[in-house]
Amino acid sequence: MIILGFESSCDDTGVSIFCSNRGVVINLVNNQSLIHKDYGGVVPELASRDHLNKISFLTNKAFEKSGLSFSDIDAVAYTIGPGLSGSLLIGSSFAQTAAWSMNIPAIPIHHLEGHLLSPLISNAKLEFPFISLLVSGGHTQLMAVNKIGDYNVIGETLDDAAGEAFDKIARLMGLDYCNGAEIAKLAVNGDPDVFQIPRPMFNSPSLDFSFSGLKTAAMIRIKELQSKEMFDHIARANIAASVQKSIIDILIHKSYLAVKRTGIKTIVVAGGVSANNLLRVTMLDSLKSLSCKVYFPPLELSTDNAAMISFAAYLRLKHNLINMNSLKYNLSVKPRWNLKDVNSIY
Ligand code: KG4
Ligand code: ZN
């Protein structure tokens, strides 16, 4: 089975082709960071326009590079939500039209289900049940995953997501690209112990998270250093290292508690923040004492991409989790959609 996938929930346009006997054949992503960098966040109107500009070009390129053609495709998959409505509508319209023109099914996929299942792409040994730590720009959740489509939230952020904290602090620091990857790069040369950045809710037995106080504490520190003209490259690296360490300490500690509390000894980390190298290394190390297996998606599939969308559609088809009769050609999207209700559209 060969599935053409589209992702356009925020500021990445993704096109992929997944083949059941070859895996991810092609995965193309166009990131819009440079378009939004002067506005302090993603501008929805600009994001939609850029998806529109890039999606057909990327689709043609995917076919050109893979050597496949439209007639080889058995189904089209696309992100239906959650995300920015305008951006989602570009992907859904394009995917539905492509599927309609070829008379094949168009399968809507929940963006977070795509992230959550992405570690299965490269880890055939990964078995259910597992704990999922989903850490992206919009979400921070711990879930007990019993099987595909059976997701129980056991902890989540009460305010900002972990990725959002990274992004907002990167912006306060005046970094070119406002994201966690830039903080991680700066942190390589920093000392995490020079500045104390708090770890909210670290000592609470709850599996919930909170990152807004951490962000405010970092902001106060940065402003103080700036006002004293002490925000030089060493201080910047030290702030980056402290912020990164605090966020990661919280994520790891709560994951540790989740494993202990549920007795589930497999943990899967997914979403954009899972690209963080320190998180990967420390998570593996910290959960060793619980004899816990830890899985991540391949690095290039950690941040938003369409391969995870076509792969999730493949898994749903393979496990008969889609009622084909209920999938009408329908252009509506789901900008807000809780993962626990994921089965409602199938
Ligand atoms: O999953 P994703 O690509 O998009 C959403 O669904 O939100 O996640 C994006 C988030 C951003 O907040 C970005 O700062 C974070 O992932 N991120 C990282 C790293 N790479 C991306 N955070 C920490 N370290 C990284 N290396
Ligand atoms: Zn995402």
CSV table of C-alpha atoms and ligand atoms in Angstrom, one decimal:
chain,number,residue,atom,x,y,z
A,1,MET,CA,0.0,0.0,0.0
A,2,ILE,CA,1.3,3.5,-0.9
A,3,ILE,CA,0.1,6.6,0.9
A,4,LEU,CA,0.6,10.2,-0.1
A,5,GLY,CA,0.6,12.4,3.0
A,6,PHE,CA,0.2,16.1,3.7
A,7,GLU,CA,1.0,18.2,6.8
A,8,SER,CA,0.1,21.9,7.1
A,9,SER,CA,-1.1,22.5,10.7
A,10,CYS,CA,1.2,25.4,11.5
A,11,ASP,CA,4.3,26.8,9.8
A,12,ASP,CA,5.7,23.6,8.1
A,13,THR,CA,4.5,22.4,4.7
A,14,GLY,CA,5.1,18.7,4.5
A,15,VAL,CA,4.6,16.2,1.7
A,16,SER,CA,5.5,12.5,2.0
A,17,ILE,CA,5.1,9.1,0.4
A,18,PHE,CA,4.9,6.1,2.7
A,19,CYS,CA,5.1,2.6,1.2
A,20,SER,CA,4.1,-0.5,3.4
A,21,ASN,CA,7.0,-2.5,2.1
A,22,ARG,CA,9.7,0.2,1.8
A,23,GLY,CA,8.8,2.6,4.7
A,24,VAL,CA,9.2,6.3,4.2
A,25,VAL,CA,10.1,6.7,0.5
A,26,ILE,CA,10.2,10.5,0.6
A,27,ASN,CA,9.6,13.2,3.2
A,28,LEU,CA,9.8,16.9,2.1
A,29,VAL,CA,9.3,19.8,4.5
A,30,ASN,CA,9.4,23.5,3.9
A,31,ASN,CA,9.8,25.5,7.1
A,32,GLN,CA,8.5,29.1,7.2
A,33,SER,CA,10.6,30.4,10.2
A,34,LEU,CA,12.2,33.2,8.1
A,35,ILE,CA,8.7,34.5,7.0
A,36,HIS,CA,7.5,34.9,10.6
A,37,LYS,CA,10.7,35.8,12.4
A,38,ASP,CA,10.1,39.6,12.5
A,39,TYR,CA,6.6,39.3,13.9
A,40,GLY,CA,7.2,37.6,17.2
A,41,GLY,CA,5.2,34.4,16.3
A,42,VAL,CA,3.5,32.6,13.5
A,43,VAL,CA,1.2,35.0,11.5
A,44,PRO,CA,-1.7,32.8,10.4
A,45,GLU,CA,-2.5,34.6,7.2
A,46,LEU,CA,1.2,34.5,6.0
A,47,ALA,CA,1.4,30.8,7.0
A,48,SER,CA,-1.7,29.9,4.9
A,49,ARG,CA,-0.4,31.8,1.9
A,50,ASP,CA,3.0,30.1,2.0
A,51,HIS,CA,1.4,26.6,2.3
A,52,LEU,CA,-0.6,27.5,-0.8
A,53,ASN,CA,2.6,28.6,-2.6
A,54,LYS,CA,4.6,25.5,-1.7
A,55,ILE,CA,2.2,22.5,-1.6
A,56,SER,CA,1.9,21.7,-5.3
A,57,PHE,CA,5.6,22.4,-5.9
A,58,LEU,CA,6.5,20.0,-3.0
A,59,THR,CA,4.1,17.3,-4.3
A,60,ASN,CA,5.6,17.4,-7.8
A,61,LYS,CA,9.0,17.2,-6.3
A,62,ALA,CA,8.0,14.2,-4.1
A,63,PHE,CA,6.9,12.3,-7.2
A,64,GLU,CA,9.9,13.4,-9.3
A,65,LYS,CA,12.4,12.3,-6.6
A,66,SER,CA,10.6,9.0,-5.6
A,67,GLY,CA,10.1,7.9,-9.2
A,68,LEU,CA,6.5,7.2,-8.3
A,69,SER,CA,3.4,8.7,-10.0
A,70,PHE,CA,-0.1,9.6,-8.9
A,71,SER,CA,-1.4,6.3,-10.3
A,72,ASP,CA,0.7,4.4,-7.8
A,73,ILE,CA,-1.0,6.0,-4.8
A,74,ASP,CA,-3.7,4.0,-2.9
A,75,ALA,CA,-4.8,6.6,-0.4
A,76,VAL,CA,-4.1,10.2,0.6
A,77,ALA,CA,-3.6,11.2,4.2
A,78,TYR,CA,-3.7,14.8,5.7
A,79,THR,CA,-3.7,16.6,9.0
A,80,ILE,CA,-7.2,17.7,9.8
A,81,GLY,CA,-6.3,19.3,13.2
A,82,PRO,CA,-5.5,20.6,15.6
A,83,GLY,CA,-3.7,23.7,14.3
A,84,LEU,CA,-4.3,27.0,12.5
A,85,SER,CA,-7.6,26.8,10.5
A,86,GLY,CA,-6.3,28.6,7.4
A,87,SER,CA,-3.2,26.4,7.2
A,88,LEU,CA,-5.2,23.2,7.8
A,89,LEU,CA,-7.7,24.2,5.1
A,90,ILE,CA,-4.9,24.4,2.5
A,91,GLY,CA,-3.7,20.9,3.3
A,92,SER,CA,-7.2,19.4,3.5
A,93,SER,CA,-8.4,21.0,0.3
A,94,PHE,CA,-5.3,19.9,-1.6
A,95,ALA,CA,-5.4,16.4,-0.2
A,96,GLN,CA,-9.2,16.0,-0.8
A,97,THR,CA,-8.9,17.3,-4.3
A,98,ALA,CA,-6.0,15.0,-5.1
A,99,ALA,CA,-7.9,12.0,-3.7
A,100,TRP,CA,-11.1,12.9,-5.5
A,101,SER,CA,-9.3,13.3,-8.8
A,102,MET,CA,-7.9,9.8,-8.4
A,103,ASN,CA,-11.0,8.3,-6.9
A,104,ILE,CA,-9.1,7.0,-3.8
A,105,PRO,CA,-9.8,7.7,-0.1
A,106,ALA,CA,-8.6,10.8,1.7
A,107,ILE,CA,-7.8,10.0,5.3
A,108,PRO,CA,-7.9,12.8,8.0
A,109,ILE,CA,-5.3,12.4,10.7
A,110,HIS,CA,-5.0,14.0,14.1
A,111,HIS,CA,-1.6,15.9,14.2
A,112,LEU,CA,-0.7,14.6,17.6
A,113,GLU,CA,-1.6,11.0,16.8
A,114,GLY,CA,1.0,11.4,13.9
A,115,HIS,CA,3.6,12.5,16.4
A,116,LEU,CA,2.7,9.9,19.0
A,117,LEU,CA,3.0,7.0,16.5
A,118,SER,CA,6.1,8.3,14.8
A,119,PRO,CA,8.6,6.3,16.9
A,120,LEU,CA,7.0,3.2,15.5
A,121,ILE,CA,8.3,4.1,12.0
A,122,SER,CA,11.8,3.2,13.0
A,123,ASN,CA,11.3,0.9,16.0
A,124,ALA,CA,9.7,-2.4,14.9
A,125,LYS,CA,10.2,-3.8,18.4
A,126,LEU,CA,8.1,-1.1,20.1
A,127,GLU,CA,5.1,-2.7,21.8
A,128,PHE,CA,1.9,-1.5,23.4
A,129,PRO,CA,1.1,-0.4,26.1
A,130,PHE,CA,3.5,2.5,26.4
A,131,ILE,CA,3.7,5.9,28.1
A,132,SER,CA,3.9,8.7,25.6
A,133,LEU,CA,5.6,12.0,26.5
A,134,LEU,CA,4.3,14.3,23.8
A,135,VAL,CA,6.3,17.6,23.7
A,136,SER,CA,5.6,20.0,20.9
A,137,GLY,CA,5.2,23.8,20.5
A,138,GLY,CA,1.5,23.6,21.4
A,139,HIS,CA,1.2,20.5,23.7
A,140,THR,CA,2.9,18.9,26.6
A,141,GLN,CA,1.1,15.7,27.7
A,142,LEU,CA,1.8,12.4,29.3
A,143,MET,CA,-0.4,9.6,28.0
A,144,ALA,CA,-1.0,6.0,28.7
A,145,VAL,CA,-1.3,4.4,25.3
A,146,ASN,CA,-3.0,1.0,25.3
A,147,LYS,CA,-3.3,0.6,21.5
A,148,ILE,CA,-3.8,2.8,18.4
A,149,GLY,CA,-6.6,5.2,19.1
A,150,ASP,CA,-6.7,4.4,22.9
A,151,TYR,CA,-5.0,7.4,24.5
A,152,ASN,CA,-5.5,8.4,28.2
A,153,VAL,CA,-4.1,11.7,29.3
A,154,ILE,CA,-2.4,11.2,32.7
A,155,GLY,CA,-0.6,14.5,32.9
A,156,GLU,CA,-0.5,17.8,30.9
A,157,THR,CA,0.6,21.3,31.1
A,158,LEU,CA,-1.5,23.7,33.0
A,159,ASP,CA,-0.2,26.7,31.1
A,160,ASP,CA,2.5,26.9,28.4
A,161,ALA,CA,3.8,23.9,26.5
A,162,ALA,CA,7.5,23.0,26.8
A,163,GLY,CA,8.2,24.0,23.2
A,164,GLU,CA,6.3,27.2,23.7
A,165,ALA,CA,8.5,28.1,26.7
A,166,PHE,CA,11.6,27.4,24.6
A,167,ASP,CA,10.2,29.6,21.8
A,168,LYS,CA,9.2,32.5,24.0
A,169,ILE,CA,12.6,32.5,25.8
A,170,ALA,CA,14.4,32.4,22.4
A,171,ARG,CA,12.4,35.4,21.4
A,172,LEU,CA,13.2,37.3,24.6
A,173,MET,CA,16.9,36.5,23.9
A,174,GLY,CA,16.6,38.0,20.5
A,175,LEU,CA,17.6,34.8,18.7
A,176,ASP,CA,17.1,34.7,14.9
A,177,TYR,CA,15.1,31.6,14.9
A,178,CYS,CA,12.7,31.6,17.9
A,179,ASN,CA,12.8,27.9,18.8
A,180,GLY,CA,14.3,25.3,21.1
A,181,ALA,CA,16.9,24.2,18.6
A,182,GLU,CA,18.6,27.6,18.8
A,183,ILE,CA,18.6,27.5,22.6
A,184,ALA,CA,20.1,24.0,22.4
A,185,LYS,CA,22.9,25.2,20.1
A,186,LEU,CA,23.7,28.2,22.4
A,187,ALA,CA,23.5,25.9,25.5
A,188,VAL,CA,26.4,23.7,24.2
A,189,ASN,CA,28.9,26.4,25.4
A,190,GLY,CA,27.0,27.3,28.5
A,191,ASP,CA,27.1,26.4,32.2
A,192,PRO,CA,23.6,25.4,33.5
A,193,ASP,CA,24.5,26.1,37.1
A,194,VAL,CA,25.4,29.8,36.8
A,195,PHE,CA,21.8,31.0,36.8
A,196,GLN,CA,19.0,29.3,38.8
A,197,ILE,CA,15.9,28.9,36.7
A,198,PRO,CA,13.0,27.4,38.7
A,199,ARG,CA,11.4,24.0,38.0
A,200,PRO,CA,7.7,24.6,38.7
A,201,MET,CA,5.7,21.7,40.0
A,202,PHE,CA,8.8,19.6,40.2
A,203,ASN,CA,8.1,18.5,43.8
A,204,SER,CA,4.4,18.0,43.3
A,205,PRO,CA,3.2,14.4,43.1
A,206,SER,CA,1.0,15.4,40.2
A,207,LEU,CA,1.9,14.4,36.6
A,208,ASP,CA,0.9,17.8,35.4
A,209,PHE,CA,3.4,20.4,34.2
A,210,SER,CA,3.7,24.2,34.4
A,211,PHE,CA,6.2,26.2,32.4
A,212,SER,CA,5.0,29.8,32.6
A,213,GLY,CA,6.8,30.6,35.9
A,214,LEU,CA,10.0,29.2,34.4
A,215,LYS,CA,9.5,31.5,31.4
A,216,THR,CA,8.8,34.6,33.6
A,217,ALA,CA,11.9,33.8,35.8
A,218,ALA,CA,14.1,33.6,32.7
A,219,MET,CA,12.6,36.8,31.4
A,220,ILE,CA,13.4,38.7,34.6
A,221,ARG,CA,17.0,37.4,34.5
A,222,ILE,CA,17.4,38.3,30.9
A,223,LYS,CA,16.0,41.8,31.4
A,224,GLU,CA,18.2,42.3,34.4
A,225,LEU,CA,21.3,41.3,32.5
A,226,GLN,CA,20.4,43.4,29.6
A,227,SER,CA,19.8,46.5,31.8
A,228,LYS,CA,23.2,46.1,33.3
A,229,GLU,CA,24.7,45.5,29.8
A,230,MET,CA,25.9,42.1,31.0
A,231,PHE,CA,24.0,40.0,28.4
A,232,ASP,CA,27.2,39.1,26.5
A,233,HIS,CA,27.7,35.8,24.7
A,234,ILE,CA,28.8,34.0,27.9
A,235,ALA,CA,25.7,35.1,29.8
A,236,ARG,CA,23.5,34.1,26.8
A,237,ALA,CA,25.0,30.7,26.6
A,238,ASN,CA,24.6,30.2,30.4
A,239,ILE,CA,21.0,31.3,30.3
A,240,ALA,CA,20.3,29.0,27.4
A,241,ALA,CA,21.9,26.1,29.3
A,242,SER,CA,20.0,26.8,32.5
A,243,VAL,CA,16.6,27.1,30.7
A,244,GLN,CA,17.3,23.9,28.7
A,245,LYS,CA,18.3,22.0,31.8
A,246,SER,CA,15.3,23.2,33.9
A,247,ILE,CA,12.8,22.2,31.2
A,248,ILE,CA,14.4,18.9,30.6
A,249,ASP,CA,14.7,18.1,34.3
A,250,ILE,CA,10.9,18.6,34.6
A,251,LEU,CA,10.1,16.5,31.6
A,252,ILE,CA,12.3,13.6,32.8
A,253,HIS,CA,11.1,13.8,36.4
A,254,LYS,CA,7.4,13.6,35.4
A,255,SER,CA,8.1,10.8,32.9
A,256,TYR,CA,9.9,8.9,35.7
A,257,LEU,CA,6.9,9.4,38.0
A,258,ALA,CA,4.5,8.2,35.2
A,259,VAL,CA,6.5,5.0,34.7
A,260,LYS,CA,6.6,4.3,38.4
A,261,ARG,CA,2.9,5.1,38.9
A,262,THR,CA,1.5,3.1,35.9
A,263,GLY,CA,4.0,0.3,36.0
A,264,ILE,CA,4.3,0.6,32.2
A,265,LYS,CA,8.0,0.1,31.4
A,266,THR,CA,8.1,1.6,27.9
A,267,ILE,CA,8.2,5.3,27.2
A,268,VAL,CA,8.0,7.0,23.8
A,269,VAL,CA,9.0,10.6,23.5
A,270,ALA,CA,7.6,12.5,20.5
A,271,GLY,CA,6.9,16.0,19.2
A,272,GLY,CA,9.3,18.8,18.2
A,273,VAL,CA,11.1,19.0,21.6
A,274,SER,CA,12.0,15.3,21.3
A,275,ALA,CA,14.7,16.5,18.8
A,276,ASN,CA,16.6,17.9,21.8
A,277,ASN,CA,19.8,16.0,22.2
A,278,LEU,CA,20.2,16.6,25.9
A,279,LEU,CA,16.6,15.3,26.5
A,280,ARG,CA,17.4,12.2,24.5
A,281,VAL,CA,20.6,11.4,26.3
A,282,THR,CA,19.3,12.2,29.8
A,283,MET,CA,16.0,10.4,29.3
A,284,LEU,CA,17.8,7.2,28.3
A,285,ASP,CA,20.1,7.5,31.3
A,286,SER,CA,17.6,8.5,33.9
A,287,LEU,CA,15.1,5.7,33.1
A,288,LYS,CA,17.7,3.0,33.1
A,289,SER,CA,17.2,2.5,36.8
A,290,LEU,CA,13.6,1.6,36.2
A,291,SER,CA,14.6,-0.9,33.5
A,292,CYS,CA,12.5,1.2,31.2
A,293,LYS,CA,12.8,1.1,27.4
A,294,VAL,CA,12.9,4.5,25.8
A,295,TYR,CA,12.0,5.3,22.1
A,296,PHE,CA,12.2,8.4,20.0
A,297,PRO,CA,11.2,9.1,16.4
A,298,PRO,CA,14.1,9.4,14.0
A,299,LEU,CA,15.6,12.9,14.4
A,300,GLU,CA,14.3,14.2,11.1
A,301,LEU,CA,10.8,13.1,12.0
A,302,SER,CA,10.7,14.7,15.4
A,303,THR,CA,9.5,18.1,14.3
A,304,ASP,CA,6.4,18.6,12.0
A,305,ASN,CA,6.5,16.4,8.9
A,306,ALA,CA,4.1,14.5,6.6
A,307,ALA,CA,5.8,11.1,7.0
A,308,MET,CA,4.2,10.7,10.4
A,309,ILE,CA,0.8,11.6,8.9
A,310,SER,CA,1.0,9.0,6.1
A,311,PHE,CA,2.4,6.5,8.5
A,312,ALA,CA,-0.5,7.0,11.0
A,313,ALA,CA,-3.0,6.6,8.2
A,314,TYR,CA,-1.3,3.4,7.1
A,315,LEU,CA,-1.5,2.0,10.7
A,316,ARG,CA,-5.2,2.9,11.0
A,317,LEU,CA,-5.9,1.2,7.7
A,318,LYS,CA,-3.8,-1.8,8.6
A,319,HIS,CA,-5.7,-2.3,11.9
A,320,ASN,CA,-9.1,-1.6,10.4
A,321,LEU,CA,-9.6,1.5,12.5
A,322,ILE,CA,-11.2,3.5,9.7
A,323,ASN,CA,-14.7,3.1,8.5
A,324,MET,CA,-14.3,3.9,4.8
A,325,ASN,CA,-18.0,4.6,4.4
A,326,SER,CA,-17.8,7.4,6.9
A,327,LEU,CA,-15.0,9.2,5.0
A,328,LYS,CA,-16.9,11.5,2.7
A,329,TYR,CA,-15.2,14.1,0.7
A,330,ASN,CA,-15.4,16.8,3.2
A,331,LEU,CA,-13.2,19.9,3.4
A,332,SER,CA,-13.9,20.9,7.1
A,333,VAL,CA,-11.0,21.0,9.5
A,334,LYS,CA,-10.7,20.6,13.3
A,335,PRO,CA,-8.5,23.5,14.6
A,336,ARG,CA,-9.2,22.5,18.2
A,337,TRP,CA,-9.5,18.8,18.8
A,338,ASN,CA,-8.6,16.8,21.9
A,339,LEU,CA,-6.6,13.6,21.2
A,340,LYS,CA,-8.9,11.6,23.5
A,341,ASP,CA,-11.7,12.2,21.0
A,342,VAL,CA,-9.6,11.0,18.1
A,343,ASN,CA,-11.8,8.1,17.1
A,344,SER,CA,-14.9,10.3,16.7
A,345,ILE,CA,-14.3,11.0,13.0
A,346,TYR,CA,-13.6,7.4,11.9
B,1,KG4,O1,6.0,19.3,16.8
B,1,KG4,P1,6.5,20.6,16.4
B,1,KG4,O2,7.4,20.6,15.2
B,1,KG4,O3,5.3,21.5,16.1
B,1,KG4,C1,4.2,21.6,16.8
B,1,KG4,O4,3.3,20.7,16.6
B,1,KG4,O5,4.1,22.4,17.7
B,1,KG4,O6,7.3,21.2,17.6
B,1,KG4,C2,7.8,22.5,17.5
B,1,KG4,C3,8.5,22.8,18.9
B,1,KG4,C4,8.9,24.2,18.9
B,1,KG4,O7,8.4,24.8,20.1
B,1,KG4,C5,10.4,24.1,19.0
B,1,KG4,O8,11.0,25.1,19.8
B,1,KG4,C6,10.7,22.7,19.6
B,1,KG4,O9,9.7,22.0,19.0
B,1,KG4,N1,12.0,22.2,19.2
B,1,KG4,C7,13.0,22.0,20.1
B,1,KG4,C8,14.1,21.5,19.4
B,1,KG4,N2,13.7,21.4,18.1
B,1,KG4,C9,12.4,21.9,18.0
B,1,KG4,N3,13.0,22.2,21.4
B,1,KG4,C10,14.2,21.9,22.1
B,1,KG4,N4,15.3,21.4,21.5
B,1,KG4,C11,15.3,21.2,20.1
B,1,KG4,N5,16.4,20.7,19.5
B,2,ZN,ZN,3.7,19.0,15.7
